[in-house]
């Protein structure tokens, strides 16, 4: 039997995917559940594994190619004897034909994205996720692979994890690549965008295309905007105090927003055709620029329930994995409130565009020394920042947004120490 390997839908908004690399070459034996290809979705790279055992007969879409979701990207032969027939079928399907080509035998999709469980090394079904080389090496070194936590994409156990567990010096990644023809599935560094060529049009990458779709969708939402000036002297003093413990300013701001949202559930809500969707948790998404263009919004889920130290560690991990495109979809699509901070670039203030499916986004400008007068008319220097909120006016009204900003300012100005509790 000849089966098609389809381009999977790795997210609800994904319409097409780009082949990052094939981990198998034509003619290679494929085990059930083994990774065969790495696919780039809107904002992440994901391993795709085979539902079936067989032989990779022909690759229809080579590495670097793009294919619509649900289209065939390779053919899998059940036996070696069927490889040649599969090649002919694949060649016939890719060649232009005046008449309708014979349809392949109807079968279920032959591939599925690998989803790692929270422990990082097992799928929801309980099956271990490990590279073939890691499994082989574990047997040789007598390491119980079930006890390891993977460091590969989505918690996949790789050879270096096994070598470390055995007390050996991990082999450099470059040395594990079998040949130039087969790209390594593990992405260790963020891709670098090629320099622009003057006078030429550069095509959007998949992430930039996703941003375009989201921004176009946001145009249909009626929004209002409101700004507030917040004095940050107390927050800055707290940051200097706890920065050596690994706390980031982004973590402090996200925590302050999350705590304030507990008092304003409507600002954490979103619009649906049926009514207002009040979210069960406060998931703060923070915009991060990507080196190869576009942006992504890693999500600090349950940010109001996390202590500031755990929150900052989680944020550092999310940023590192987002820039190497190793986030799971739920780690960048589940935000209920968004932060966009351009203060580090020296921006005084700006308005942010509301992400689809959310009710609010807060734009944060840089804190700068400002001459201000107190209630008695005395002048002094204080550090202040301007924040602008953009809200979906279908469910959030001006008074709601203003009350949220007032409480956020009160927390930052008068009680920042509470963020460490």
Short mmCIF file of C-alpha atoms in Angstrom, two decimals, residues 76-335:
data_model
loop_
_atom_site.label_atom_id
_atom_site.label_comp_id
_atom_site.label_asym_id
_atom_site.label_seq_id
_atom_site.Cartn_x
_atom_site.Cartn_y
_atom_site.Cartn_z
CA UNK A 76 5.37 6.24 1.89
CA UNK A 77 5.60 2.67 0.55
CA UNK A 78 4.61 -0.19 2.81
CA UNK A 79 7.23 -2.54 1.31
CA UNK A 80 10.48 -2.15 -0.62
CA UNK A 81 8.80 -3.71 -3.63
CA UNK A 82 6.34 -0.80 -3.78
CA UNK A 83 8.99 1.93 -3.78
CA UNK A 84 9.29 2.06 -7.56
CA UNK A 85 5.53 2.23 -8.00
CA UNK A 86 5.35 5.05 -5.47
CA UNK A 87 8.05 6.95 -7.34
CA UNK A 88 6.09 6.63 -10.56
CA UNK A 89 2.92 7.77 -8.80
CA UNK A 90 4.72 10.75 -7.33
CA UNK A 91 6.26 11.70 -10.67
CA UNK A 92 2.87 11.42 -12.39
CA UNK A 93 1.21 13.56 -9.72
CA UNK A 94 3.81 16.33 -10.02
CA UNK A 95 3.81 16.40 -13.82
CA UNK A 96 1.17 18.53 -15.64
CA UNK A 97 -1.47 16.34 -17.25
CA UNK A 98 -4.19 17.24 -19.75
CA UNK A 99 -6.61 14.83 -18.17
CA UNK A 100 -7.43 14.14 -14.55
CA UNK A 101 -4.76 11.94 -13.01
CA UNK A 102 -5.69 8.77 -11.20
CA UNK A 103 -6.34 9.49 -7.57
CA UNK A 104 -4.23 7.66 -4.99
CA UNK A 105 -5.81 5.08 -2.78
CA UNK A 106 -7.79 6.87 -0.04
CA UNK A 107 -5.88 6.57 3.23
CA UNK A 108 -5.61 8.42 6.51
CA UNK A 109 -3.00 11.13 6.93
CA UNK A 110 0.43 9.58 7.27
CA UNK A 111 1.98 12.14 9.52
CA UNK A 112 1.23 14.12 12.63
CA UNK A 113 3.07 16.84 14.55
CA UNK A 114 4.94 15.72 17.65
CA UNK A 115 3.45 17.30 20.77
CA UNK A 116 5.63 17.07 23.87
CA UNK A 117 4.14 16.58 27.31
CA UNK A 118 4.98 18.84 30.23
CA UNK A 119 7.83 16.64 31.38
CA UNK A 120 9.49 17.38 28.06
CA UNK A 121 10.21 13.83 26.90
CA UNK A 122 6.92 12.03 26.36
CA UNK A 123 3.92 12.57 24.12
CA UNK A 124 0.40 12.73 25.61
CA UNK A 125 0.00 9.06 24.74
CA UNK A 126 2.94 8.28 27.03
CA UNK A 127 5.24 7.27 24.15
CA UNK A 128 8.86 8.35 24.54
CA UNK A 129 10.10 11.01 22.11
CA UNK A 130 13.75 10.39 21.25
CA UNK A 131 15.91 10.48 18.16
CA UNK A 132 16.94 7.12 16.66
CA UNK A 133 20.59 7.88 17.42
CA UNK A 134 19.74 8.68 21.04
CA UNK A 135 17.96 5.33 21.43
CA UNK A 136 20.89 3.44 19.90
CA UNK A 137 23.40 5.32 22.04
CA UNK A 138 21.39 4.66 25.20
CA UNK A 139 21.63 0.92 24.58
CA UNK A 140 25.37 1.13 23.96
CA UNK A 141 26.05 3.22 27.07
CA UNK A 142 23.47 1.35 29.19
CA UNK A 143 21.51 4.50 30.03
CA UNK A 144 17.83 4.23 30.97
CA UNK A 145 16.43 6.64 28.39
CA UNK A 146 13.07 6.79 30.18
CA UNK A 147 14.67 8.74 33.02
CA UNK A 148 16.04 11.52 30.79
CA UNK A 149 14.57 14.93 30.08
CA UNK A 150 15.17 15.93 26.47
CA UNK A 151 16.84 19.16 25.41
CA UNK A 152 15.79 18.92 21.76
CA UNK A 153 12.76 20.59 20.17
CA UNK A 154 9.60 20.07 22.26
CA UNK A 155 11.49 17.95 24.79
CA UNK A 156 12.86 15.43 22.30
CA UNK A 157 15.72 13.36 23.73
CA UNK A 158 18.82 13.69 21.57
CA UNK A 159 22.21 11.98 21.58
CA UNK A 160 23.82 14.74 23.65
CA UNK A 161 21.33 14.09 26.48
CA UNK A 162 22.34 10.42 26.58
CA UNK A 163 26.07 11.23 26.53
CA UNK A 164 25.64 13.71 29.38
CA UNK A 165 23.73 11.16 31.45
CA UNK A 166 26.52 8.65 30.86
CA UNK A 167 29.14 11.10 32.10
CA UNK A 168 30.66 11.67 28.68
CA UNK A 169 31.44 14.94 26.97
CA UNK A 170 28.60 15.60 24.53
CA UNK A 171 29.57 15.31 20.88
CA UNK A 172 29.26 18.65 19.05
CA UNK A 173 26.08 18.85 17.02
CA UNK A 174 27.94 19.35 13.76
CA UNK A 175 29.65 15.98 14.20
CA UNK A 176 26.32 14.15 14.41
CA UNK A 177 25.14 15.15 10.94
CA UNK A 178 25.47 12.02 8.78
CA UNK A 179 25.82 13.78 5.46
CA UNK A 180 25.27 17.19 3.88
CA UNK A 181 22.19 15.78 2.15
CA UNK A 182 20.26 15.35 5.38
CA UNK A 183 19.69 18.48 7.46
CA UNK A 184 19.74 18.25 11.22
CA UNK A 185 16.24 18.58 12.69
CA UNK A 186 17.35 20.37 15.85
CA UNK A 187 17.55 24.13 15.51
CA UNK A 188 20.15 25.51 17.87
CA UNK A 189 20.41 29.13 16.80
CA UNK A 190 17.97 31.68 15.51
CA UNK A 191 18.02 32.15 11.74
CA UNK A 192 19.48 35.41 10.48
CA UNK A 193 17.59 37.37 7.88
CA UNK A 194 19.59 37.86 4.65
CA UNK A 195 20.59 41.46 3.98
CA UNK A 196 18.06 43.30 1.79
CA UNK A 197 18.95 43.74 -1.85
CA UNK A 198 18.33 47.33 -3.01
CA UNK A 199 15.80 47.51 -5.82
CA UNK A 200 14.44 43.99 -5.33
CA UNK A 201 11.27 42.66 -3.70
CA UNK A 202 11.89 40.17 -0.87
CA UNK A 203 9.12 37.64 -0.33
CA UNK A 204 7.50 37.42 3.11
CA UNK A 205 8.60 34.50 5.25
CA UNK A 206 5.92 32.44 6.97
CA UNK A 207 6.04 34.48 10.17
CA UNK A 208 5.73 37.76 8.31
CA UNK A 209 2.78 36.35 6.38
CA UNK A 210 1.11 35.44 9.69
CA UNK A 211 1.65 38.99 10.96
CA UNK A 212 0.09 40.40 7.78
CA UNK A 213 -2.99 38.20 8.19
CA UNK A 214 -3.37 39.14 11.86
CA UNK A 215 -2.98 42.86 11.20
CA UNK A 216 -5.52 42.77 8.38
CA UNK A 217 -7.97 40.96 10.65
CA UNK A 218 -7.53 43.61 13.36
CA UNK A 219 -8.82 46.32 11.00
CA UNK A 220 -12.38 45.04 11.43
CA UNK A 221 -12.35 45.59 15.22
CA UNK A 222 -13.60 48.94 16.61
CA UNK A 223 -11.09 50.06 19.23
CA UNK A 224 -10.44 52.98 21.55
CA UNK A 225 -7.13 54.11 23.00
CA UNK A 226 -6.23 55.76 26.29
CA UNK A 227 -2.90 56.86 27.76
CA UNK A 228 -1.59 57.28 31.30
CA UNK A 229 1.64 58.67 32.75
CA UNK A 230 3.12 56.52 35.53
CA UNK A 231 5.95 57.47 37.88
CA UNK A 232 8.43 54.59 38.04
CA UNK A 233 10.90 55.62 40.76
CA UNK A 234 9.65 52.93 43.16
CA UNK A 235 9.58 50.25 40.46
CA UNK A 236 13.09 51.16 39.31
CA UNK A 237 14.40 50.92 42.87
CA UNK A 238 12.80 47.51 43.29
CA UNK A 239 14.26 46.35 39.98
CA UNK A 240 17.80 47.32 41.02
CA UNK A 241 17.29 45.43 44.26
CA UNK A 242 16.12 42.13 42.77
CA UNK A 243 17.79 42.19 39.33
CA UNK A 244 20.79 40.18 40.65
CA UNK A 245 18.34 37.37 41.42
CA UNK A 246 17.44 37.03 37.76
CA UNK A 247 14.37 39.25 37.71
CA UNK A 248 13.76 41.16 34.49
CA UNK A 249 11.91 44.45 33.98
CA UNK A 250 9.62 42.63 31.57
CA UNK A 251 8.80 40.19 34.35
CA UNK A 252 8.00 43.02 36.75
CA UNK A 253 5.74 44.77 34.24
CA UNK A 254 3.97 41.53 33.31
CA UNK A 255 3.43 40.73 36.98
CA UNK A 256 2.07 44.24 37.67
CA UNK A 257 -0.35 43.95 34.75
CA UNK A 258 -1.46 40.46 35.79
CA UNK A 259 -2.13 41.52 39.39
CA UNK A 260 -4.12 44.53 38.17
CA UNK A 261 -6.15 42.38 35.77
CA UNK A 262 -7.46 40.34 38.72
CA UNK A 263 -9.50 43.44 39.60
CA UNK A 264 -10.63 44.04 36.01
CA UNK A 265 -11.77 40.77 34.42
CA UNK A 266 -13.47 42.62 31.56
CA UNK A 267 -10.09 43.94 30.39
CA UNK A 268 -8.85 40.33 30.32
CA UNK A 269 -11.90 39.21 28.32
CA UNK A 270 -12.44 38.85 24.57
CA UNK A 271 -15.29 39.25 22.10
CA UNK A 272 -17.23 36.34 20.59
CA UNK A 273 -20.36 36.34 18.45
CA UNK A 274 -22.22 34.72 21.35
CA UNK A 275 -21.11 37.31 23.90
CA UNK A 276 -18.20 38.18 26.18
CA UNK A 277 -15.63 35.45 26.78
CA UNK A 278 -14.37 35.86 30.34
CA UNK A 279 -11.10 33.97 30.49
CA UNK A 280 -10.44 31.52 33.29
CA UNK A 281 -6.79 32.51 33.66
CA UNK A 282 -4.63 35.58 33.17
CA UNK A 283 -2.18 34.81 30.37
CA UNK A 284 0.07 37.76 29.61
CA UNK A 285 1.57 37.71 26.12
CA UNK A 286 4.61 39.89 25.44
CA UNK A 287 5.67 40.89 21.93
CA UNK A 288 9.19 39.80 20.93
CA UNK A 289 10.92 40.81 17.69
CA UNK A 290 12.39 37.92 15.71
CA UNK A 291 15.85 38.06 14.12
CA UNK A 292 14.56 36.86 10.74
CA UNK A 293 11.66 39.32 10.61
CA UNK A 294 8.19 39.39 12.14
CA UNK A 295 7.32 39.05 15.80
CA UNK A 296 5.97 36.51 18.22
CA UNK A 297 4.11 36.83 21.52
CA UNK A 298 5.33 34.24 24.07
CA UNK A 299 2.75 33.77 26.81
CA UNK A 300 3.23 33.83 30.57
CA UNK A 301 0.28 31.64 31.51
CA UNK A 302 -1.26 32.23 34.92
CA UNK A 303 1.06 35.19 35.45
CA UNK A 304 -0.91 36.44 38.46
CA UNK A 305 -0.31 33.11 40.25
CA UNK A 306 3.47 33.03 39.70
CA UNK A 307 6.04 34.60 42.00
CA UNK A 308 8.25 37.17 40.33
CA UNK A 309 11.32 34.92 40.34
CA UNK A 310 9.58 31.96 38.68
CA UNK A 311 7.91 34.32 36.24
CA UNK A 312 11.23 35.84 35.19
CA UNK A 313 12.82 32.41 34.73
CA UNK A 314 9.87 31.33 32.61
CA UNK A 315 10.15 34.49 30.55
CA UNK A 316 13.86 34.01 29.85
CA UNK A 317 13.17 30.43 28.75
CA UNK A 318 10.30 31.50 26.48
CA UNK A 319 12.38 34.19 24.80
CA UNK A 320 15.31 31.84 24.19
CA UNK A 321 13.08 29.19 22.66
CA UNK A 322 11.03 31.69 20.65
CA UNK A 323 14.14 32.99 18.92
CA UNK A 324 15.20 29.46 17.98
CA UNK A 325 11.59 28.75 16.87
CA UNK A 326 11.05 25.98 19.41
CA UNK A 327 7.88 27.19 21.12
CA UNK A 328 4.80 25.00 21.18
CA UNK A 329 1.68 26.59 19.68
CA UNK A 330 0.03 26.92 23.09
CA UNK A 331 3.04 28.93 24.26
CA UNK A 332 2.37 31.76 21.82
CA UNK A 333 -1.36 31.54 20.95
CA UNK A 334 -3.06 31.52 24.36
CA UNK A 335 -2.54 35.10 25.49
#
